[in-house]
mmCIF file with all atom_site columns, C-alpha atoms in Angstrom:
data_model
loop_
_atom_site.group_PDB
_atom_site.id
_atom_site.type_symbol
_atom_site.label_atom_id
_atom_site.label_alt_id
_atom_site.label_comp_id
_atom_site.label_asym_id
_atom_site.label_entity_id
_atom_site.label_seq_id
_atom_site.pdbx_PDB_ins_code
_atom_site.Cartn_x
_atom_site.Cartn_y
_atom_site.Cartn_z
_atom_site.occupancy
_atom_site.B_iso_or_equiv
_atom_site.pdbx_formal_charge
_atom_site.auth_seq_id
_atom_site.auth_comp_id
_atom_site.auth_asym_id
_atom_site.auth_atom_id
_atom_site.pdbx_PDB_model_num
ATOM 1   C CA . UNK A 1 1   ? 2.012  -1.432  18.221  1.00 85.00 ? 10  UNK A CA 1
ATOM 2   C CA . UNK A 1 2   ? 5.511  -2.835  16.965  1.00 93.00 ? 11  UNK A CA 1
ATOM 3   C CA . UNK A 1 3   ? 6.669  -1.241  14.056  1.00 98.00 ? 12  UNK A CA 1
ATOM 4   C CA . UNK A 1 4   ? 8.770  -3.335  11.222  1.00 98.00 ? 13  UNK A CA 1
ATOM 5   C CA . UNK A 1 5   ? 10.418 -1.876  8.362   1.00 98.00 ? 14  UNK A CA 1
ATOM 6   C CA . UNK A 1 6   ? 12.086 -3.927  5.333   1.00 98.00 ? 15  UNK A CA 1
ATOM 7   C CA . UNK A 1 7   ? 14.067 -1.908  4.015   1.00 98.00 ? 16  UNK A CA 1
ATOM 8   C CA . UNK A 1 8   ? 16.117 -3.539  0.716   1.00 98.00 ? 17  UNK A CA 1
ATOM 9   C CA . UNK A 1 9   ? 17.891 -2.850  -2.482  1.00 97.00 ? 18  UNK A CA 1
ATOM 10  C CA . UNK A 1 10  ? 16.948 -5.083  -5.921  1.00 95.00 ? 19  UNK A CA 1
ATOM 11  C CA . UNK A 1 11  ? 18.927 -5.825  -8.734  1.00 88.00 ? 20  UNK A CA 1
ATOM 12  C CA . UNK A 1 12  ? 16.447 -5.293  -12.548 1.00 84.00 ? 21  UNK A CA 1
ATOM 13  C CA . UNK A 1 13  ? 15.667 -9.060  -11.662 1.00 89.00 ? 22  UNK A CA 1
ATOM 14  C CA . UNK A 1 14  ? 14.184 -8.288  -8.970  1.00 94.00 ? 23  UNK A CA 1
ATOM 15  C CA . UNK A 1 15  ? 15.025 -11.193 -6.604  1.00 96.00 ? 24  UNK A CA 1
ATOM 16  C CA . UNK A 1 16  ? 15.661 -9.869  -3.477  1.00 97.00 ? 25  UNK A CA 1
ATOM 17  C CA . UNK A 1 17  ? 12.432 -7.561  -3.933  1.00 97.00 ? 26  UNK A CA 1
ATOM 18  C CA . UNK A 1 18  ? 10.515 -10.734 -4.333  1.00 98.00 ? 27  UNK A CA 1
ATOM 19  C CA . UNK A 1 19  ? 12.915 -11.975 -0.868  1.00 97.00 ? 28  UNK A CA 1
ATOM 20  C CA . UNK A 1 20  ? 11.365 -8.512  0.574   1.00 98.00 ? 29  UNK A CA 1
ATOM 21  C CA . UNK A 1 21  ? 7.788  -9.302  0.251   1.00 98.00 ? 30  UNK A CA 1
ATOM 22  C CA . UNK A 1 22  ? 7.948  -12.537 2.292   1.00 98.00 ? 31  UNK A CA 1
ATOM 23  C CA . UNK A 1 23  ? 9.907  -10.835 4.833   1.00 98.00 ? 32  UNK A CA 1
ATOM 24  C CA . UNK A 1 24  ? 7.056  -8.708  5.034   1.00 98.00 ? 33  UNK A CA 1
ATOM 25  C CA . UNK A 1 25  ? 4.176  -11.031 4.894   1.00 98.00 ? 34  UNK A CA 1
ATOM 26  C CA . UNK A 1 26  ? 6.057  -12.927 7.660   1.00 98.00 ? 35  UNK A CA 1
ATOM 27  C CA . UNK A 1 27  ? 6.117  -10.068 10.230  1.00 98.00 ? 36  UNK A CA 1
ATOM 28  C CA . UNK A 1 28  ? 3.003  -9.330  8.678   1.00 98.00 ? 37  UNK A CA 1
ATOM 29  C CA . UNK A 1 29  ? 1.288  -12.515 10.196  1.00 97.00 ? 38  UNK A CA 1
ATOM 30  C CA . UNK A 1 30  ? 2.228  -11.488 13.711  1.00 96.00 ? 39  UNK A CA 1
ATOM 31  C CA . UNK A 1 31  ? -1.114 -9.955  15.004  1.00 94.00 ? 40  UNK A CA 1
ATOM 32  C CA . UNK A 1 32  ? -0.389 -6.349  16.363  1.00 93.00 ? 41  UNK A CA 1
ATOM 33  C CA . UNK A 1 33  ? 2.518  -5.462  14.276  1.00 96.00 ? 42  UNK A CA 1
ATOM 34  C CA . UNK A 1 34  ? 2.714  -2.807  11.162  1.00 97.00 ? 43  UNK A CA 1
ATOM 35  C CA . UNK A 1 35  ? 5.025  -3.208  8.419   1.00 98.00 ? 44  UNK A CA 1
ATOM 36  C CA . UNK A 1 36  ? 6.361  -1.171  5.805   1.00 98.00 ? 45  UNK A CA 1
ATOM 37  C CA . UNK A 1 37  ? 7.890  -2.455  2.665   1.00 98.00 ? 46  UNK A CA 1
ATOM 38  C CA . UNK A 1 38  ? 10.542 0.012   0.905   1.00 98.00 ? 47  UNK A CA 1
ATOM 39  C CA . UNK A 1 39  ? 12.864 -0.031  -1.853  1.00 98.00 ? 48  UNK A CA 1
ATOM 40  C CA . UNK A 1 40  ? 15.875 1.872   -0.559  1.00 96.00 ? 49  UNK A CA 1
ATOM 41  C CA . UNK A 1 41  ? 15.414 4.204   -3.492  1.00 95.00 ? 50  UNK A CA 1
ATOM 42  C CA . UNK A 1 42  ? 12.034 5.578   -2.151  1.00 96.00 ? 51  UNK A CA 1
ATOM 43  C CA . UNK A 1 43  ? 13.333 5.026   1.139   1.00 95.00 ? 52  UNK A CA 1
ATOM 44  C CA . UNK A 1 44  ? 13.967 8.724   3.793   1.00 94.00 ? 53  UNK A CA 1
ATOM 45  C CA . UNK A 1 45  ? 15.441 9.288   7.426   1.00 93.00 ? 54  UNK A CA 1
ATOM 46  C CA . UNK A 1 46  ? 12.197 9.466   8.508   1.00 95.00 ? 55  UNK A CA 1
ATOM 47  C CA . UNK A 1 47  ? 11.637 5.209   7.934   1.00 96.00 ? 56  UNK A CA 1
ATOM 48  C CA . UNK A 1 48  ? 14.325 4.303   10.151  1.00 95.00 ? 57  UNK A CA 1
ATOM 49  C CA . UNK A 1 49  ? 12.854 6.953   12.832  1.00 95.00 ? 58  UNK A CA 1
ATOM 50  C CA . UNK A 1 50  ? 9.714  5.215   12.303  1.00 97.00 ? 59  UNK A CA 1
ATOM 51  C CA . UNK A 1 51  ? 10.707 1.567   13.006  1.00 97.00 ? 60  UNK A CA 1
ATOM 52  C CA . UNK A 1 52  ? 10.990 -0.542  16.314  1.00 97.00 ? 61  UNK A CA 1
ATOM 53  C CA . UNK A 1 53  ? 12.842 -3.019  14.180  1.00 98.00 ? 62  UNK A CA 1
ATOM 54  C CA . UNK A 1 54  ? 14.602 -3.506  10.579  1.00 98.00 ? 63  UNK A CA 1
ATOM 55  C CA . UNK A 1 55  ? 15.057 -6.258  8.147   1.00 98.00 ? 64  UNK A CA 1
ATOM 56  C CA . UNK A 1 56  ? 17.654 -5.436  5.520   1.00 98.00 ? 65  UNK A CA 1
ATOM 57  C CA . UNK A 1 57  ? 17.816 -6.756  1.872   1.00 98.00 ? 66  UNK A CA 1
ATOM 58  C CA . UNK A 1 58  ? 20.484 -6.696  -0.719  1.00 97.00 ? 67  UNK A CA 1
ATOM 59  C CA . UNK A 1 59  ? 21.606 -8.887  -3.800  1.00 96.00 ? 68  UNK A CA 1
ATOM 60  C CA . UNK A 1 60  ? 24.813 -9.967  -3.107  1.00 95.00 ? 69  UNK A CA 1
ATOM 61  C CA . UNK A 1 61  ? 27.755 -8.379  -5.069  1.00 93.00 ? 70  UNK A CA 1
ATOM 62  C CA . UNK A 1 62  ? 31.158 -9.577  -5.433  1.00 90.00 ? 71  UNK A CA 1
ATOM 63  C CA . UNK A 1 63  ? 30.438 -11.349 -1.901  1.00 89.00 ? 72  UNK A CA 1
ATOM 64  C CA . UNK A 1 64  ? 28.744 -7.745  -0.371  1.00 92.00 ? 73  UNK A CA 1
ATOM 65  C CA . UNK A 1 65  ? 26.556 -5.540  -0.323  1.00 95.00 ? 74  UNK A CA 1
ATOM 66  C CA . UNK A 1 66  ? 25.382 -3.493  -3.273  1.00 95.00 ? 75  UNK A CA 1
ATOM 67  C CA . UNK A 1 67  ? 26.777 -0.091  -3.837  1.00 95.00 ? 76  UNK A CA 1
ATOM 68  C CA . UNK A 1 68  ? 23.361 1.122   -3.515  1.00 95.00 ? 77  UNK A CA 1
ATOM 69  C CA . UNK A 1 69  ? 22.739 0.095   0.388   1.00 95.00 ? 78  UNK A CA 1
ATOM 70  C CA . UNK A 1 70  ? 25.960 1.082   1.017   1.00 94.00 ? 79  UNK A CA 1
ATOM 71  C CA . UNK A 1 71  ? 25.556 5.005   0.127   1.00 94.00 ? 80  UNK A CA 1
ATOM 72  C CA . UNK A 1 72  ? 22.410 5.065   1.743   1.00 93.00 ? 81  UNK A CA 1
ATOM 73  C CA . UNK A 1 73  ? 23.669 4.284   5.001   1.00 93.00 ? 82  UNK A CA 1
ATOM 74  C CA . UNK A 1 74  ? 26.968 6.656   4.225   1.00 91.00 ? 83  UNK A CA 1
ATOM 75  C CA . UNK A 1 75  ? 24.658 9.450   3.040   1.00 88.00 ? 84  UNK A CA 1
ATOM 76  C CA . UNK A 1 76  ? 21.603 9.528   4.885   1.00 77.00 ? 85  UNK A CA 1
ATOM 77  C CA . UNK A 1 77  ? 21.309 7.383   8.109   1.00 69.00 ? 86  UNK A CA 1
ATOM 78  C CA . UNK A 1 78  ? 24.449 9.244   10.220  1.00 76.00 ? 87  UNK A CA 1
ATOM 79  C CA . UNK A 1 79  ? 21.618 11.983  11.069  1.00 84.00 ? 88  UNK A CA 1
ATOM 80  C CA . UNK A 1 80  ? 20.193 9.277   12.962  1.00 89.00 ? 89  UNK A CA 1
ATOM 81  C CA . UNK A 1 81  ? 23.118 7.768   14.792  1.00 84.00 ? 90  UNK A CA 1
ATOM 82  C CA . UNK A 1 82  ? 22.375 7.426   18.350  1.00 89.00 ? 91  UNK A CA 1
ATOM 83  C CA . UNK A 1 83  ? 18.500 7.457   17.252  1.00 93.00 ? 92  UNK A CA 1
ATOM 84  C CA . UNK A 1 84  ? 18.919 3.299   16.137  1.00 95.00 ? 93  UNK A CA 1
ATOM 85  C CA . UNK A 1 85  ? 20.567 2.150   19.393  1.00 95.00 ? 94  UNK A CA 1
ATOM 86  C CA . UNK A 1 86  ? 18.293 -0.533  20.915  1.00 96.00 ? 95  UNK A CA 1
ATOM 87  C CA . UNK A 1 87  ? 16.104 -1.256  17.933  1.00 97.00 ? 96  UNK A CA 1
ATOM 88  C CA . UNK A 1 88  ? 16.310 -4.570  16.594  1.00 97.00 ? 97  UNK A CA 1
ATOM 89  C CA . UNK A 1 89  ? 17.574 -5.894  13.217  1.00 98.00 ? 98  UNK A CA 1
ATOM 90  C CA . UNK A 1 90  ? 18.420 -8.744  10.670  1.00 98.00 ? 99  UNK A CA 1
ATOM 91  C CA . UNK A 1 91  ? 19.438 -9.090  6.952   1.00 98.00 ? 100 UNK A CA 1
ATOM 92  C CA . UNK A 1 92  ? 18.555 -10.857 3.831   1.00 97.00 ? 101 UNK A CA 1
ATOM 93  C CA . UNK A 1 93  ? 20.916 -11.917 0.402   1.00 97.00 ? 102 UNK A CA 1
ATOM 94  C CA . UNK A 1 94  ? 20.025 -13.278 -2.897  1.00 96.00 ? 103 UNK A CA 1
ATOM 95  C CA . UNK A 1 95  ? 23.154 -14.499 -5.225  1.00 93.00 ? 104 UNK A CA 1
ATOM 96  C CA . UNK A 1 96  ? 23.767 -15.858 -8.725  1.00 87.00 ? 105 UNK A CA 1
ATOM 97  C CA . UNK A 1 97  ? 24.710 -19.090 -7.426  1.00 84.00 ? 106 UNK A CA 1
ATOM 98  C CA . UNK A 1 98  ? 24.397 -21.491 -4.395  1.00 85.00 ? 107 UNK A CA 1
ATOM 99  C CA . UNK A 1 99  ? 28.223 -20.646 -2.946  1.00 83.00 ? 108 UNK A CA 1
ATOM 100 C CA . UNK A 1 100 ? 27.879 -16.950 -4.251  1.00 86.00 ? 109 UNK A CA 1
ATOM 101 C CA . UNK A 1 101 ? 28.330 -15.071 -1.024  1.00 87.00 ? 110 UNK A CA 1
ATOM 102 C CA . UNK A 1 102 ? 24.720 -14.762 0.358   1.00 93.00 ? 111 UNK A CA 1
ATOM 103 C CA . UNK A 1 103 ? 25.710 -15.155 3.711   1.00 94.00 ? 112 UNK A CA 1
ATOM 104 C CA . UNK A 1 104 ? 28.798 -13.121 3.235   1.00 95.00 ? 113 UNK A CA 1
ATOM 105 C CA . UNK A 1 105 ? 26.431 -10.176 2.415   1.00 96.00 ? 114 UNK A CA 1
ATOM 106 C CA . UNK A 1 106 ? 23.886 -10.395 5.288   1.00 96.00 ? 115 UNK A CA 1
ATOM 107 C CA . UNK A 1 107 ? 26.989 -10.379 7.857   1.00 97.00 ? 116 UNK A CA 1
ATOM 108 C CA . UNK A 1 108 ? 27.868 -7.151  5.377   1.00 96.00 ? 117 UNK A CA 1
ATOM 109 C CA . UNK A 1 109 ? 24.588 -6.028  6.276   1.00 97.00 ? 118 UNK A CA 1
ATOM 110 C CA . UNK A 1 110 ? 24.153 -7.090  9.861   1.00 97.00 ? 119 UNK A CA 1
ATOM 111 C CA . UNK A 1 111 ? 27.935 -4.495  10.609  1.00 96.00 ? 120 UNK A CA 1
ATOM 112 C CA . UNK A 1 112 ? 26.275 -1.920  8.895   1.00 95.00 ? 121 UNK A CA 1
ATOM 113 C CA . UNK A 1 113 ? 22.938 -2.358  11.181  1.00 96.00 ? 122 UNK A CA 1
ATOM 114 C CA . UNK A 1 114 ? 25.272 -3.294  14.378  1.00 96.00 ? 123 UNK A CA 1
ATOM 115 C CA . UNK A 1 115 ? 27.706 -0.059  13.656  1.00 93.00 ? 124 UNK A CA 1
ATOM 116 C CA . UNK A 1 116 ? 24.158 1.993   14.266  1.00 94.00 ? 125 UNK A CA 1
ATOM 117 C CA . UNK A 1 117 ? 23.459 0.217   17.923  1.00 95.00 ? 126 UNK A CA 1
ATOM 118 C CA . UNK A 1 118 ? 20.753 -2.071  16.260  1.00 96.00 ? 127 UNK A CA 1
ATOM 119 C CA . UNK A 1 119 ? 20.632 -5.815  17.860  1.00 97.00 ? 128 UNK A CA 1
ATOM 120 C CA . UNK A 1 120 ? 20.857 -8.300  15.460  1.00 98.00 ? 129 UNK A CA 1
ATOM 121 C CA . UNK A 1 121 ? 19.957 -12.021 16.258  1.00 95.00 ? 130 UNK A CA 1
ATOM 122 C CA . UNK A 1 122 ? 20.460 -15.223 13.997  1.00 90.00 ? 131 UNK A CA 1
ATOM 123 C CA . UNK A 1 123 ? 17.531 -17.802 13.797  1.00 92.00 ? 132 UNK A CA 1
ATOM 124 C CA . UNK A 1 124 ? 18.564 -21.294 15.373  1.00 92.00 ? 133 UNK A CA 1
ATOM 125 C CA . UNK A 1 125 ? 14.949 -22.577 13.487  1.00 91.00 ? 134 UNK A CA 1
ATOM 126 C CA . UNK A 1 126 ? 15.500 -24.945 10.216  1.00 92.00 ? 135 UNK A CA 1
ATOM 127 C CA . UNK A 1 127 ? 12.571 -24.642 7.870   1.00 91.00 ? 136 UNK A CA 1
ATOM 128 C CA . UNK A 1 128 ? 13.039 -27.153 5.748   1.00 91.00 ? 137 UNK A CA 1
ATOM 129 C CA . UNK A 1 129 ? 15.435 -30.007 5.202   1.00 89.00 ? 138 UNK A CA 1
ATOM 130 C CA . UNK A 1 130 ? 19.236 -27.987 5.062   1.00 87.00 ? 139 UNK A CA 1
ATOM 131 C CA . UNK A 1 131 ? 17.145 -25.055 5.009   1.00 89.00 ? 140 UNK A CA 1
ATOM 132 C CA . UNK A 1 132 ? 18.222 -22.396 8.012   1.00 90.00 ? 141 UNK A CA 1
ATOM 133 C CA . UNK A 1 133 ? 18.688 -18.825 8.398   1.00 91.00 ? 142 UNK A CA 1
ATOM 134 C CA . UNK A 1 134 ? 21.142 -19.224 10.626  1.00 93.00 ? 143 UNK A CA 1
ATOM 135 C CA . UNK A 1 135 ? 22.643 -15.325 9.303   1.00 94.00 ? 144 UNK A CA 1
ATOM 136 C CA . UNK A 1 136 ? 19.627 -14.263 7.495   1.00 96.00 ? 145 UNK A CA 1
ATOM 137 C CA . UNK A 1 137 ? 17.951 -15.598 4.700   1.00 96.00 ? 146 UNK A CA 1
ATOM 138 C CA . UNK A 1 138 ? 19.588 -16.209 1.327   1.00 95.00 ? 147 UNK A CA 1
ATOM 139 C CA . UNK A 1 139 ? 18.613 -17.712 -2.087  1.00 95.00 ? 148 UNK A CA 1
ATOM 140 C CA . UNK A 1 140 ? 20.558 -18.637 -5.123  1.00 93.00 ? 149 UNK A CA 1
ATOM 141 C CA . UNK A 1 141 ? 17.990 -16.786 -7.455  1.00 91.00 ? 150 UNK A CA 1
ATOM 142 C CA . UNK A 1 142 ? 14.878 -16.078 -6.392  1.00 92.00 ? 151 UNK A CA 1
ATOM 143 C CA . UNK A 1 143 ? 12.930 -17.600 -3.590  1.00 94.00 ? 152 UNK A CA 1
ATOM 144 C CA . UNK A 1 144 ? 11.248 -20.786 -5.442  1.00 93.00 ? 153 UNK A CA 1
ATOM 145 C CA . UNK A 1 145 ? 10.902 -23.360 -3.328  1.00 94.00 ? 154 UNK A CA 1
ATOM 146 C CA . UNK A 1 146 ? 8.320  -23.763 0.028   1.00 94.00 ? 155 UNK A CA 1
ATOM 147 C CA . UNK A 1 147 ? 11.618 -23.795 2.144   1.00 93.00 ? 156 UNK A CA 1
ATOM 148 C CA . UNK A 1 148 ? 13.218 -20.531 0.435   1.00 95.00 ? 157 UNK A CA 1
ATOM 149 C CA . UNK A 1 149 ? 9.896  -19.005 0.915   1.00 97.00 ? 158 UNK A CA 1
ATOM 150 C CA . UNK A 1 150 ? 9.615  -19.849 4.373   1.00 96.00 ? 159 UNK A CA 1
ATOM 151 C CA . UNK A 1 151 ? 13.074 -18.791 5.273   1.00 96.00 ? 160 UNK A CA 1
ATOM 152 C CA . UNK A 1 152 ? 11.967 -15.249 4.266   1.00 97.00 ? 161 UNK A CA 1
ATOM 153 C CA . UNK A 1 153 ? 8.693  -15.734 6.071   1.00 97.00 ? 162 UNK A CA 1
ATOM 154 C CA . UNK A 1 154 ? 10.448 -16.713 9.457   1.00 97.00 ? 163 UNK A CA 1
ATOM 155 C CA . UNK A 1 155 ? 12.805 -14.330 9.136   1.00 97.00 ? 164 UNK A CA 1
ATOM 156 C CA . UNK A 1 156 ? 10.144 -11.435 9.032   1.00 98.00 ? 165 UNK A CA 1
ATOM 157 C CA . UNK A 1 157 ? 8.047  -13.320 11.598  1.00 97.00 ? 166 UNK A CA 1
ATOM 158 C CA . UNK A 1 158 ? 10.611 -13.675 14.064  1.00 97.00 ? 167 UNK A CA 1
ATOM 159 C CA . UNK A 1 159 ? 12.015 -10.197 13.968  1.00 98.00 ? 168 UNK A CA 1
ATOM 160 C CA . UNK A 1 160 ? 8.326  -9.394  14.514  1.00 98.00 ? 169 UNK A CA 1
ATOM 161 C CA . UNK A 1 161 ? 8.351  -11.300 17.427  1.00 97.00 ? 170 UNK A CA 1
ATOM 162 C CA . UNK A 1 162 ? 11.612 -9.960  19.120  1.00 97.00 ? 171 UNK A CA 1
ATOM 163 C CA . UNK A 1 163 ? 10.194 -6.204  18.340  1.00 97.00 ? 172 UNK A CA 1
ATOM 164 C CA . UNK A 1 164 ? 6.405  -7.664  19.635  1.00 97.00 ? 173 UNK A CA 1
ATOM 165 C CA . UNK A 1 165 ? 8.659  -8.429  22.975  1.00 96.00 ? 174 UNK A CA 1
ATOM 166 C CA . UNK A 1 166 ? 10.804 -5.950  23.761  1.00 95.00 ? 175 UNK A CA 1
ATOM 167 C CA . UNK A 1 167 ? 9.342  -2.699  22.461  1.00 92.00 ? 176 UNK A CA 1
ATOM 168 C CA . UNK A 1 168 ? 5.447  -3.507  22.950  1.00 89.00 ? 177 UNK A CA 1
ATOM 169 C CA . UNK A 1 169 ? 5.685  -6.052  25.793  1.00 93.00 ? 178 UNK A CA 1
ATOM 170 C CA . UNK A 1 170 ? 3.992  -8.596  24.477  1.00 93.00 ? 179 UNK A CA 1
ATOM 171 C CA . UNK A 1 171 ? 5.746  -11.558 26.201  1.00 94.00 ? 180 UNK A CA 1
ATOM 172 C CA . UNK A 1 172 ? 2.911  -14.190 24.433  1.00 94.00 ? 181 UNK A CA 1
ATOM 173 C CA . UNK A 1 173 ? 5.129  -13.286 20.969  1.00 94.00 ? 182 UNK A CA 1
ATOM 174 C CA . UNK A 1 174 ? 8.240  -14.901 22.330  1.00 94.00 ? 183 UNK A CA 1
ATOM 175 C CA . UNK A 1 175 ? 9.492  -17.361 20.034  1.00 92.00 ? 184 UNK A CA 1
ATOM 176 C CA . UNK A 1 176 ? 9.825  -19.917 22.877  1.00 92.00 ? 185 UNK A CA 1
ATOM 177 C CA . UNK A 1 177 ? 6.198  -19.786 22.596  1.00 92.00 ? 186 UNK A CA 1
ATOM 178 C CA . UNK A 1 178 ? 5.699  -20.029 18.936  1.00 89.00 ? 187 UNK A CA 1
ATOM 179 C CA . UNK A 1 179 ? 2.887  -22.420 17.791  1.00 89.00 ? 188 UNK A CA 1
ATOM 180 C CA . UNK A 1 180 ? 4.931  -23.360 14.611  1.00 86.00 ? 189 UNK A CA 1
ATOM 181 C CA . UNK A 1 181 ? 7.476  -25.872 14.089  1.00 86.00 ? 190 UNK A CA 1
ATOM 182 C CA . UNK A 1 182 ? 10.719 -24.862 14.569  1.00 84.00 ? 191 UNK A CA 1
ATOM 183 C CA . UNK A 1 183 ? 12.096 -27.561 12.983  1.00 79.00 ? 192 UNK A CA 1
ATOM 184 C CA . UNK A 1 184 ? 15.226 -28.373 14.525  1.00 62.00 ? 193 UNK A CA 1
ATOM 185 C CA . UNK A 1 185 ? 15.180 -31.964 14.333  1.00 57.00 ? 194 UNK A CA 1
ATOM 186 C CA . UNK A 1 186 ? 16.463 -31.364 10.491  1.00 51.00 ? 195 UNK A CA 1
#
């Protein structure tokens, strides 16, 4: 069984927690895989021990990361250093604004995964017009619209996919061989 944690951080709106649970009903909707949805407050040593693969969450601060995720990883994940190598991993932003620094934080959060060994990929997929999560998946505000939705979705799905591969060998869950559109004619 692949194993997918989202692990994020949420400002008292509550956007990127609302980002979170798409990512998780994406990589929910690959057959095969469990997923675990946790606030980084709730979250131990023992989730990232747990997981084949991450996807990481944060509302975008001042163009990074909030100071929350960032003294988790400082605190708590060096006991599990060489533990992450291999695994797989890949980030998610909501800002204030279109132009706010979304993608700025999930490449933020894809050094903090890729300074622990994890793999990080980008998604060549557009799921909607413009729409792409080329770095991760990022919203201006909360995830309103079918694309911003999907964009969460696919990114959950996909890391799903890449963890369904290469830790459970299910080669039938390559996304070469998705069923779904992959849009890039947008």
């Amino acid at each position: 069984m692949a194993r997918v944690l989202v692990l994020y951080e949420s400002n008292n709106r509550g956007y990127t927690a609302k980002m979170a649970s798409y990512v998780a009903e994406g990589a929910r909707s690959l057959e095969g895989v469990e997923v675990r949805l946790v606030p980084v407050v709730e979250a131990t040593i023992e989730d990232l021990r747990w997981m084949d693969g991450i996807a990481l969450g944060s509302p975008t601060n001042l163009g990074g990361v909030s100071w929350r995720m960032k003294q988790w990883w400082d605190e708590l994940s060096f006991d599990v250093w060489e533990e992450l190598d291999g695994k797989f991993g890949c980030s998610f932003s909501s800002s204030g604004a279109q132009g706010g620094g979304s993608e700025l934080a999930c490449m933020a959060l894809n050094h903090l995964l890729m300074n622990f060994g994890i793999l990080v990929f980008g998604i060549p997929d557009y799921v909607a017009k413009k729409m792409a999560p080329h770095y991760g998946a990022i919203c201006a505000g909360e995830p309103r619209s079918e694309g911003e939705v999907e964009m969460c979705r696919r990114l959950g799905r996909r890391l799903a996919e890449w963890v369904a591969v290469y830790k459970a060998g299910d080669e039938a869950a390559h996304p070469q061989n998705a069923s779904y559109s992959r849009g890039v004619d947008h």
